[in-house]
Amino acid sequence: MFKFNIRNSEIGETIKRAALAFVIKVMGAGLAFIFNLMLARIIGADGSGIYFLALTITTITTVLGRMGLDNSLLRFVAAGAATKDWSSVKGVYNKSISLSFLVSLLAASIVFIFADFLTNNLFSKPELLQPLRLMIFAAVPMSLLLLNAQAILGLKKISESQLINSVGVQTIIIIGVITIGRKMGINGVMYSYLAGAIFIAFISHLLWKYNTPQLKNITGEFDTRKLLDSCLPLFWVSSMNIMMNWTGTFLLGIWGSSSDVGIFSIAVRNAMLISFILHAVNAASSAKYSELYHLGDISGFAYYAKKTTIILILISTPICLFFVICSKWIMGLFGASFIQGWDLLTILAIAQFLNVAAGSVGPILMMSGNEVAVRNSIFFSAVLNLILCMLLIPDYGTLGAACANSISLVSANLYCIFEIKRRLGFSLYMFTPSKERQI
């Protein structure tokens, strides 16, 4: 019989943490749905397309500003907290925040300067210029708040981290849309986004200080080379992941209309609601994976991974069925012009279900020091997505973008599942005796 080195109480602990993260993720998903609904109703498909194009460029800038430091920060903070090495925790935090601030500010400034070229020459949408310039500097506080959220998650403070990630900015944006969005249109939405990012970045810093009183009177020390060796592969992971997720929107902005971008983006965001359970479990599990691997308990690591995968499949199945069966009704909530995107939602929902059913493959590999494997999987799928988008979008428009996105997402997960078996010695779907590799 298969023997595990981890107590059942650990799984119970994960379920409790995942349940808390799940509740907050549900709140965040609900707020995101409300915001998308309000956005579509107030500024329509064309206005939504402009917003999501500006958001795409800002998100890419934010990824550049984070430099892959978010997952490295989670990993090293979790490991340092587990061993009470608070000097390394302070050191890695300070270096990560400083690097991210400088790089994100530089990247946002470059985009601001070349915004006229991007909007007029690349996208041929001059109406994008002012919204982009209003939103782009939100990349700086967004980078910092995301780093703070991951650092807090490394301390196993699930609720605080998820409130920053899932609820904070969305809440401020919705308030802004209600108060000034109806009067100022898309520019009001952009001001709201910027204000929300700045406010929540400040709150996230206060939460980090509150949760780390141990750091007050110690000197932070952490090897910069070790940090860069970890974060740079993850930077390419984040870059390729953004490329995979946003290539469809970006190329539709070039080859399609603003309305195409708006309809496709709403379908993508609706489908991604299926994966919020995955993000909740990842938030509850990532620090634990780092701790188990750091302690050398590979059997417990494997058991933990397999049990969470089963939980993910059981919860996500009925959610996916709802989205597939009710796709026309869901898209119709955003307005008559969005109903035509029901087939996009169906395709993307199935892909997101397969993404969830694959399990926490990314955190499993990253928290076990296999960042390169994640980088390779994302690189392969991002390139595949780019090729498929270039082949399909010119002839099939939004449908081609949905198919390209779905195929590349499933491919990335299949690769990660194979790498877990090859590098760590266990399968996420096998509970028979296996030869997990010792650390």
Short mmCIF file of N, CA and C in Angstrom, two decimals, residues 69-80 150 154 226 230 234 286 290-291 293 366-371:
data_model
loop_
_atom_site.label_atom_id
_atom_site.label_comp_id
_atom_site.label_asym_id
_atom_site.label_seq_id
_atom_site.Cartn_x
_atom_site.Cartn_y
_atom_site.Cartn_z
N LEU A 69 10.37 38.38 -10.41
CA LEU A 69 10.71 38.40 -8.99
C LEU A 69 9.58 37.93 -8.09
N ASP A 70 8.33 37.95 -8.58
CA ASP A 70 7.20 37.62 -7.72
C ASP A 70 7.25 36.17 -7.22
N ASN A 71 7.47 35.23 -8.14
CA ASN A 71 7.53 33.82 -7.73
C ASN A 71 8.80 33.51 -6.96
N SER A 72 9.91 34.16 -7.32
CA SER A 72 11.15 33.97 -6.56
C SER A 72 10.98 34.49 -5.14
N LEU A 73 10.32 35.63 -5.01
CA LEU A 73 10.08 36.21 -3.69
C LEU A 73 9.22 35.27 -2.85
N LEU A 74 8.17 34.73 -3.43
CA LEU A 74 7.34 33.75 -2.72
C LEU A 74 8.17 32.56 -2.25
N ARG A 75 8.98 32.03 -3.14
CA ARG A 75 9.78 30.84 -2.82
C ARG A 75 10.76 31.12 -1.68
N PHE A 76 11.51 32.21 -1.76
CA PHE A 76 12.56 32.47 -0.77
C PHE A 76 11.99 32.99 0.54
N VAL A 77 10.90 33.74 0.50
CA VAL A 77 10.27 34.17 1.74
C VAL A 77 9.69 32.96 2.48
N ALA A 78 9.04 32.05 1.75
CA ALA A 78 8.48 30.85 2.38
C ALA A 78 9.58 30.00 3.01
N ALA A 79 10.68 29.81 2.27
CA ALA A 79 11.78 29.00 2.79
C ALA A 79 12.43 29.67 4.00
N GLY A 80 12.64 30.99 3.93
CA GLY A 80 13.26 31.70 5.04
C GLY A 80 12.37 31.72 6.27
N GLN A 150 2.79 38.43 -3.13
CA GLN A 150 3.52 37.16 -3.13
C GLN A 150 4.38 37.00 -1.89
N GLY A 154 4.05 34.13 0.98
CA GLY A 154 5.16 33.31 1.48
C GLY A 154 5.13 33.15 2.99
N LYS A 226 21.98 34.66 -6.44
CA LYS A 226 20.99 33.61 -6.21
C LYS A 226 19.60 34.08 -6.61
N SER A 230 17.32 32.73 -9.94
CA SER A 230 15.96 32.21 -9.81
C SER A 230 14.96 33.02 -10.61
N LEU A 234 12.26 32.79 -14.42
CA LEU A 234 10.84 33.05 -14.16
C LEU A 234 10.36 34.29 -14.89
N SER A 286 1.28 26.94 -2.59
CA SER A 286 2.63 27.27 -3.07
C SER A 286 3.66 27.30 -1.95
N SER A 290 7.00 24.75 -1.26
CA SER A 290 8.37 25.23 -1.00
C SER A 290 8.89 24.66 0.31
N GLU A 291 8.04 24.64 1.33
CA GLU A 291 8.45 24.14 2.65
C GLU A 291 8.77 22.65 2.59
N TYR A 293 9.56 20.78 0.02
CA TYR A 293 10.75 20.51 -0.78
C TYR A 293 12.01 20.91 -0.02
N MET A 366 7.97 25.18 -9.90
CA MET A 366 8.73 26.36 -9.47
C MET A 366 9.18 26.25 -8.02
N MET A 367 8.31 25.74 -7.14
CA MET A 367 8.68 25.65 -5.73
C MET A 367 9.65 24.51 -5.45
N SER A 368 9.90 23.64 -6.43
CA SER A 368 10.88 22.57 -6.29
C SER A 368 12.17 22.88 -7.03
N GLY A 369 12.34 24.14 -7.43
CA GLY A 369 13.57 24.55 -8.08
C GLY A 369 13.65 24.23 -9.56
N ASN A 370 12.52 23.88 -10.17
CA ASN A 370 12.50 23.52 -11.59
C ASN A 370 11.89 24.63 -12.44
N GLU A 371 12.35 25.87 -12.17
CA GLU A 371 11.83 27.02 -12.91
C GLU A 371 12.09 26.90 -14.41
#
